[in-house]
PDB file of C-alpha atoms and ligand atoms in Angstrom:
ATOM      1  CA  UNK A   1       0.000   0.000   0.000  1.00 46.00           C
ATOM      2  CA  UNK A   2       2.437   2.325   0.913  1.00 46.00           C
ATOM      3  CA  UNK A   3       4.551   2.398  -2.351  1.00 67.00           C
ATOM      4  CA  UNK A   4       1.600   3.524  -4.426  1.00 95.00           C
ATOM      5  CA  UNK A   5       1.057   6.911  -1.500  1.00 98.00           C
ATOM      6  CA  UNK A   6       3.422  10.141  -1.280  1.00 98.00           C
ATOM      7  CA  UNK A   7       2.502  12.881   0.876  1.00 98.00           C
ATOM      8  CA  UNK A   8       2.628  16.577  -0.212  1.00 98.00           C
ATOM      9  CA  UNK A   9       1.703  19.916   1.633  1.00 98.00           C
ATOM     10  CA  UNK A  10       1.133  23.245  -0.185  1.00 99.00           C
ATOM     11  CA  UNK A  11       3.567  25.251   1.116  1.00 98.00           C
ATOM     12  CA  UNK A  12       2.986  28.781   3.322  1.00 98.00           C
ATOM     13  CA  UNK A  13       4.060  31.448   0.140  1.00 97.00           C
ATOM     14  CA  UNK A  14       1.316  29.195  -1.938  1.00 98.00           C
ATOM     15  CA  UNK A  15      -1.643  29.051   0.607  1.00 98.00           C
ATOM     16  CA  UNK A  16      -1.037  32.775   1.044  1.00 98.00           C
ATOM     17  CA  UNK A  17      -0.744  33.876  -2.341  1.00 98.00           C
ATOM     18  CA  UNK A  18      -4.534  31.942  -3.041  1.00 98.00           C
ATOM     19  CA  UNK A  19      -2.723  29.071  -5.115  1.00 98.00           C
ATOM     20  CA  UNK A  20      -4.356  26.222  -3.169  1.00 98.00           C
ATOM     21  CA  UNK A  21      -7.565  25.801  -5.146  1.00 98.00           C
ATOM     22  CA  UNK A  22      -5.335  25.974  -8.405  1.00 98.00           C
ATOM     23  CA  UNK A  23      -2.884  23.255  -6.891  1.00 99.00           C
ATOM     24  CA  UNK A  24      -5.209  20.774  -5.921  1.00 99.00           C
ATOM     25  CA  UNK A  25      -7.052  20.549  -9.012  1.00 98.00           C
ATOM     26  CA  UNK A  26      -3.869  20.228 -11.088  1.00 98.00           C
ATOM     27  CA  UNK A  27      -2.604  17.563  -8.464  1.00 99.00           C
ATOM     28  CA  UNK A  28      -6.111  15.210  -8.981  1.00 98.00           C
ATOM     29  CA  UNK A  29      -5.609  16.605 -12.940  1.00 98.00           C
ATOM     30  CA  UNK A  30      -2.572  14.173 -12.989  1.00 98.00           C
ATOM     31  CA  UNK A  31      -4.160  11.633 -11.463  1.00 98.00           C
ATOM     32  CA  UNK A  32      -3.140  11.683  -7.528  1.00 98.00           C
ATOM     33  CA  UNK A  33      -6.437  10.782  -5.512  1.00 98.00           C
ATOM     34  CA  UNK A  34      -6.359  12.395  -2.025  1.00 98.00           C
ATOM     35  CA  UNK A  35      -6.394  10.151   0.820  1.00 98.00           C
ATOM     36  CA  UNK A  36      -6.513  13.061   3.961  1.00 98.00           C
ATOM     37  CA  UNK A  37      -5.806  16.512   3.971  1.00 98.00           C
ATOM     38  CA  UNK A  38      -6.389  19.324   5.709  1.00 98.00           C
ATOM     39  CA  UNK A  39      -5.201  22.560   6.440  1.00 98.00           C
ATOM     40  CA  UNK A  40      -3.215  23.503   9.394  1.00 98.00           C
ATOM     41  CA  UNK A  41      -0.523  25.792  11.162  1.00 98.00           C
ATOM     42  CA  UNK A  42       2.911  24.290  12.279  1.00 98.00           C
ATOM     43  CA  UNK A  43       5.000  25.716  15.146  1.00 98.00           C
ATOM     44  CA  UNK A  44       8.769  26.906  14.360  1.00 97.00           C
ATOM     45  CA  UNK A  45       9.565  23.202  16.458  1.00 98.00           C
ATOM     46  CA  UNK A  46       7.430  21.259  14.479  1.00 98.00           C
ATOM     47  CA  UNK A  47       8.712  22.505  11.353  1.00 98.00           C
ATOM     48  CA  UNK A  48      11.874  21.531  12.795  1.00 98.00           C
ATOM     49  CA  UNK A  49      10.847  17.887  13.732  1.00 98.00           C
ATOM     50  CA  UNK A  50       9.458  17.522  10.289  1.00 98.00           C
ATOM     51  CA  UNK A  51      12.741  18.587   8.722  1.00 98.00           C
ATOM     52  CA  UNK A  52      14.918  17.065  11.212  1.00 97.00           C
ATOM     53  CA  UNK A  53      16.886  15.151   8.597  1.00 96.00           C
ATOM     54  CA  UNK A  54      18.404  19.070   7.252  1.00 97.00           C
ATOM     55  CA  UNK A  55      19.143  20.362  10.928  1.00 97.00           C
ATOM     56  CA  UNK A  56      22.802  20.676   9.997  1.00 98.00           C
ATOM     57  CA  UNK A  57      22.536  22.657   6.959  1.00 98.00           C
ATOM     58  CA  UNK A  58      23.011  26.208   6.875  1.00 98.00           C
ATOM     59  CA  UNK A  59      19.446  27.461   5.745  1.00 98.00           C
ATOM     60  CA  UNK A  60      17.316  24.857   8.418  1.00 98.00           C
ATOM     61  CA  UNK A  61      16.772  28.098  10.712  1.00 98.00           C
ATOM     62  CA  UNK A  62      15.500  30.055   8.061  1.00 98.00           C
ATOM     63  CA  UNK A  63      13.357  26.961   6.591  1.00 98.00           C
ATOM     64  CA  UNK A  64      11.756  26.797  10.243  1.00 98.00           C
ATOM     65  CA  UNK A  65      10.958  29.994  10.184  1.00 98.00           C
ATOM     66  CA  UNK A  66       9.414  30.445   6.758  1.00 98.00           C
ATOM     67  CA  UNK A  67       7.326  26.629   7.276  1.00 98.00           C
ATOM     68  CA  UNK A  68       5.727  28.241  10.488  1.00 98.00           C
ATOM     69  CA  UNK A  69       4.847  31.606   8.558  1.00 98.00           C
ATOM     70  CA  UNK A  70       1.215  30.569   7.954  1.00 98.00           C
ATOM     71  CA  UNK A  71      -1.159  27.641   7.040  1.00 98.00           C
ATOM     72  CA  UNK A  72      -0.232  25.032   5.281  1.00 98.00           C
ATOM     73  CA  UNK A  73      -2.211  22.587   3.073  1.00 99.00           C
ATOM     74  CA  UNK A  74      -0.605  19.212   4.340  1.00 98.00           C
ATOM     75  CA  UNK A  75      -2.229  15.502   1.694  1.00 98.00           C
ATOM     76  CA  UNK A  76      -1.841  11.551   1.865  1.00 98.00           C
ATOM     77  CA  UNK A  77      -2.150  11.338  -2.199  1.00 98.00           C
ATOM     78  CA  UNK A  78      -2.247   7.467  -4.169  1.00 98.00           C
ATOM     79  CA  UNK A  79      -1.477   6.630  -7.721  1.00 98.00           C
ATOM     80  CA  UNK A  80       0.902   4.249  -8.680  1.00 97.00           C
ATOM     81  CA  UNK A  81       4.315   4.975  -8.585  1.00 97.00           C
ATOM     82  CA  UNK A  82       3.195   7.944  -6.895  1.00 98.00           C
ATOM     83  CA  UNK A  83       6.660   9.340  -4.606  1.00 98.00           C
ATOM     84  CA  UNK A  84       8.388   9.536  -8.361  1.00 98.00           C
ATOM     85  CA  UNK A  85       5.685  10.427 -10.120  1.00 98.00           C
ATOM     86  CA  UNK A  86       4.752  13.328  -7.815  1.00 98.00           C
ATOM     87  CA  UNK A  87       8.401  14.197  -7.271  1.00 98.00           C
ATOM     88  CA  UNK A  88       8.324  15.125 -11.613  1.00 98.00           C
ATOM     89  CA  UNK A  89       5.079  16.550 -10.941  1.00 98.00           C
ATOM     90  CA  UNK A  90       6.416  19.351  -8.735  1.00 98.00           C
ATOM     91  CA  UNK A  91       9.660  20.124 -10.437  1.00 98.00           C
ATOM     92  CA  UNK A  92      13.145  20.689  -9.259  1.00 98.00           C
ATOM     93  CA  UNK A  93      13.638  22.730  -5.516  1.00 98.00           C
ATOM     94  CA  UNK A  94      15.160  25.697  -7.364  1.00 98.00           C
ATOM     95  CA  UNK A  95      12.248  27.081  -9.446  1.00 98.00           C
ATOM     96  CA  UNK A  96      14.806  28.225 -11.484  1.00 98.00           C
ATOM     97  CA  UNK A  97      15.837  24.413 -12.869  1.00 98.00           C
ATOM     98  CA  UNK A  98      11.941  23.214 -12.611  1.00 98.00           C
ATOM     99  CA  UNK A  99      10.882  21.952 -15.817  1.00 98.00           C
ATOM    100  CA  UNK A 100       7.914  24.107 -17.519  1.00 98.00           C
ATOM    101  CA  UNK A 101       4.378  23.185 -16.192  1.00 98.00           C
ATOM    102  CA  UNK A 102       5.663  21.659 -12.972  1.00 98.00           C
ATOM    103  CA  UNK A 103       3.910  23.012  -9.775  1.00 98.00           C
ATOM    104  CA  UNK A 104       7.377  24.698  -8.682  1.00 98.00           C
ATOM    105  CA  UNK A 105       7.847  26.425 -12.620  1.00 98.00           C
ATOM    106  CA  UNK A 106       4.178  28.044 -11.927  1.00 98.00           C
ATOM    107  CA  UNK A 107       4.191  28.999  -8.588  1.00 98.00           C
ATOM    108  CA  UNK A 108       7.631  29.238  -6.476  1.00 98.00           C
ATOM    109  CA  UNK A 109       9.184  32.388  -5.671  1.00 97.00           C
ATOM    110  CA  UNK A 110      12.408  31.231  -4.629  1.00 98.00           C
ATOM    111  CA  UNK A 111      14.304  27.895  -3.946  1.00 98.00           C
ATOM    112  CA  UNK A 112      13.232  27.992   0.131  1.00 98.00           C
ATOM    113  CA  UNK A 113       9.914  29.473  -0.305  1.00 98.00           C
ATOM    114  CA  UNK A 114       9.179  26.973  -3.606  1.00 98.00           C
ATOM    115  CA  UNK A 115       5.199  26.145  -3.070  1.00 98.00           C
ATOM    116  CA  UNK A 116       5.149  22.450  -2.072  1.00 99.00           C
ATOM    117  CA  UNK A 117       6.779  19.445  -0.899  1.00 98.00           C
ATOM    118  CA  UNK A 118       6.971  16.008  -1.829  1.00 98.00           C
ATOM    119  CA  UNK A 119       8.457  13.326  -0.044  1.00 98.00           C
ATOM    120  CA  UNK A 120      11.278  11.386  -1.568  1.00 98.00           C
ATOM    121  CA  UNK A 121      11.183   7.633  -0.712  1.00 97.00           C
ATOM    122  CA  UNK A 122       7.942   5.295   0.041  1.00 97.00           C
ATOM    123  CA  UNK A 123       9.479   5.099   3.900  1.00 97.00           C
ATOM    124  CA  UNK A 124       9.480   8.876   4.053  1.00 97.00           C
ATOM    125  CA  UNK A 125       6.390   8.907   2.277  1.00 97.00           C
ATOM    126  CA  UNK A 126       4.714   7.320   5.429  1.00 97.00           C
ATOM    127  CA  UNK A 127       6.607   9.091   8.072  1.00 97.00           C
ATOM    128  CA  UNK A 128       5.691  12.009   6.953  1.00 98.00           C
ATOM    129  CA  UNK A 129       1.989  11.061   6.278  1.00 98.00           C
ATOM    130  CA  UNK A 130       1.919  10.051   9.864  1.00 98.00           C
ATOM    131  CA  UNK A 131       3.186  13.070  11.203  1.00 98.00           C
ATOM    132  CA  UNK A 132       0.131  14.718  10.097  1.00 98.00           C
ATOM    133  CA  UNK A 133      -2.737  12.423  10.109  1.00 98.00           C
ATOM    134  CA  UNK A 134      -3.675   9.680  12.459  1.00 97.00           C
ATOM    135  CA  UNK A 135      -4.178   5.746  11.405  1.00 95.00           C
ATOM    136  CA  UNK A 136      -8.039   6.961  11.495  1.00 95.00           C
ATOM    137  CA  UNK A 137      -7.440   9.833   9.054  1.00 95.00           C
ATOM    138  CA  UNK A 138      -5.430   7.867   6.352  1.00 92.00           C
ATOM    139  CA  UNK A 139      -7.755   4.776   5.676  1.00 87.00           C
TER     140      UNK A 139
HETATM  141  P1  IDP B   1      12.890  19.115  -1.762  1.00 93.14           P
HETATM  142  O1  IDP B   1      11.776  19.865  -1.075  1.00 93.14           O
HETATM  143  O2  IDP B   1      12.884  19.361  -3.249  1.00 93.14           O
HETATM  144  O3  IDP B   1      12.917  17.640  -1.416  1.00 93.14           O
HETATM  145  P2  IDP B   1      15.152  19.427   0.021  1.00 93.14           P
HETATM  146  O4  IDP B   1      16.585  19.444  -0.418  1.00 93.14           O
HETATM  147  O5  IDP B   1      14.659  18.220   0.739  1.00 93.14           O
HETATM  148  O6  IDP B   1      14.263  19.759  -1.259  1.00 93.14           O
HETATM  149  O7  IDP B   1      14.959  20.708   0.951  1.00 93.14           O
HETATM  150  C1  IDP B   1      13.787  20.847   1.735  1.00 93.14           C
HETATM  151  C2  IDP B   1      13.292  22.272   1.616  1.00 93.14           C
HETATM  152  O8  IDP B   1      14.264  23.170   2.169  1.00 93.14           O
HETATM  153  C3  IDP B   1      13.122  22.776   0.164  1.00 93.14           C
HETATM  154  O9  IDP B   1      11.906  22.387  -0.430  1.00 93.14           O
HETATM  155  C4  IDP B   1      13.206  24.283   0.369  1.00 93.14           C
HETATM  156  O10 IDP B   1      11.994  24.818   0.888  1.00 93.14           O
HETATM  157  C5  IDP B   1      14.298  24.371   1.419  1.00 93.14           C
HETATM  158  N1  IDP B   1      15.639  24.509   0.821  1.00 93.14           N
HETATM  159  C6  IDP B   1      16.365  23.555   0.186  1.00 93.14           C
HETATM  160  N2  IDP B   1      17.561  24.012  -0.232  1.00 93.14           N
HETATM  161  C7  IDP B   1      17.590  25.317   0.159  1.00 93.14           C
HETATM  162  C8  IDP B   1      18.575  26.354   0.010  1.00 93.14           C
HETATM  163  O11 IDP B   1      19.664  26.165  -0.545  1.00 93.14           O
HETATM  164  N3  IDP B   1      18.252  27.577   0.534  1.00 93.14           N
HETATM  165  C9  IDP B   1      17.053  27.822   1.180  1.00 93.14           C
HETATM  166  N4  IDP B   1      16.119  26.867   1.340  1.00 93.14           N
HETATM  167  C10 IDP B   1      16.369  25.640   0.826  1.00 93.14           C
HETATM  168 MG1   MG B   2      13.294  16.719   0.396  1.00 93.14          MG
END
């Protein structure tokens, strides 16, 4: 089960710039079903939990910072082969090397503040869905 879900949010800039509606109907566009989502606030810690795994690199502070800034839009998506798939979907992290069309190309400002996330292995894939949604939430 798990290797056909990813999990995604829509990113602070994006939920504050009114790019949510436009997002989710080009995510289920290409196919993703959503599982759960919701939307939500995270503290400056729980960004940090979530992005543990960068807590040595230089801009993790600033990443904290910006992923507690305002509500976020936070999915359990399925479609087969969906962590790759949705990884292409979004685009590169610098919207400067996204591909045209990708989620990141239409609607990142900059390479921290870049409009969504999506999680790069199935294992991290159902961390991260976890970290957000309870067993009752993600059926
Ligand atoms: P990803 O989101 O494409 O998987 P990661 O390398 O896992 O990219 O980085 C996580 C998030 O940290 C990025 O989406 C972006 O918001 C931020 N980030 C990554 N690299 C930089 C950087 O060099 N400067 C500022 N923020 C960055
Ligand atoms: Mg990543």
């Amino acid at each position: 089960m798990t290797t056909n879900r990813t999990f995604t949010m829509i990113k602070p800039d994006a939920v504050a710039d009114g790019h949510s509606g436009s997002i989710i109907k080009m995510i289920e566009a290409a196919g993703f079903k959503i599982i759960a989502m919701k939307k939500t606030l995270l503290t400056a810690e729980r960004a940090g939990q979530f992005y543990q795994v960068h807590a040595e690199r230089p801009f993790y502070g600033d990443l904290c910072g910006y992923m507690s800034s305002g509500p976020i839009i936070p999915m359990i998506l399925e479609k087969e082969n969906a962590v790759a798939d949705f990884r292409t979907f979004i685009g590169a992290t610098n919207p400067e090397q996204a591909a045209e069309g990708t989620v990141r190309k239409l609607y990142a400002k900059s390479i921290q503040a870049n409009a969504i996330h999506g999680s790069d292995s199935d294992e991290n894939a159902a961390i991260e869905g976890s970290f957000f949604f309870s067993e009752t939430e993600r059926f």
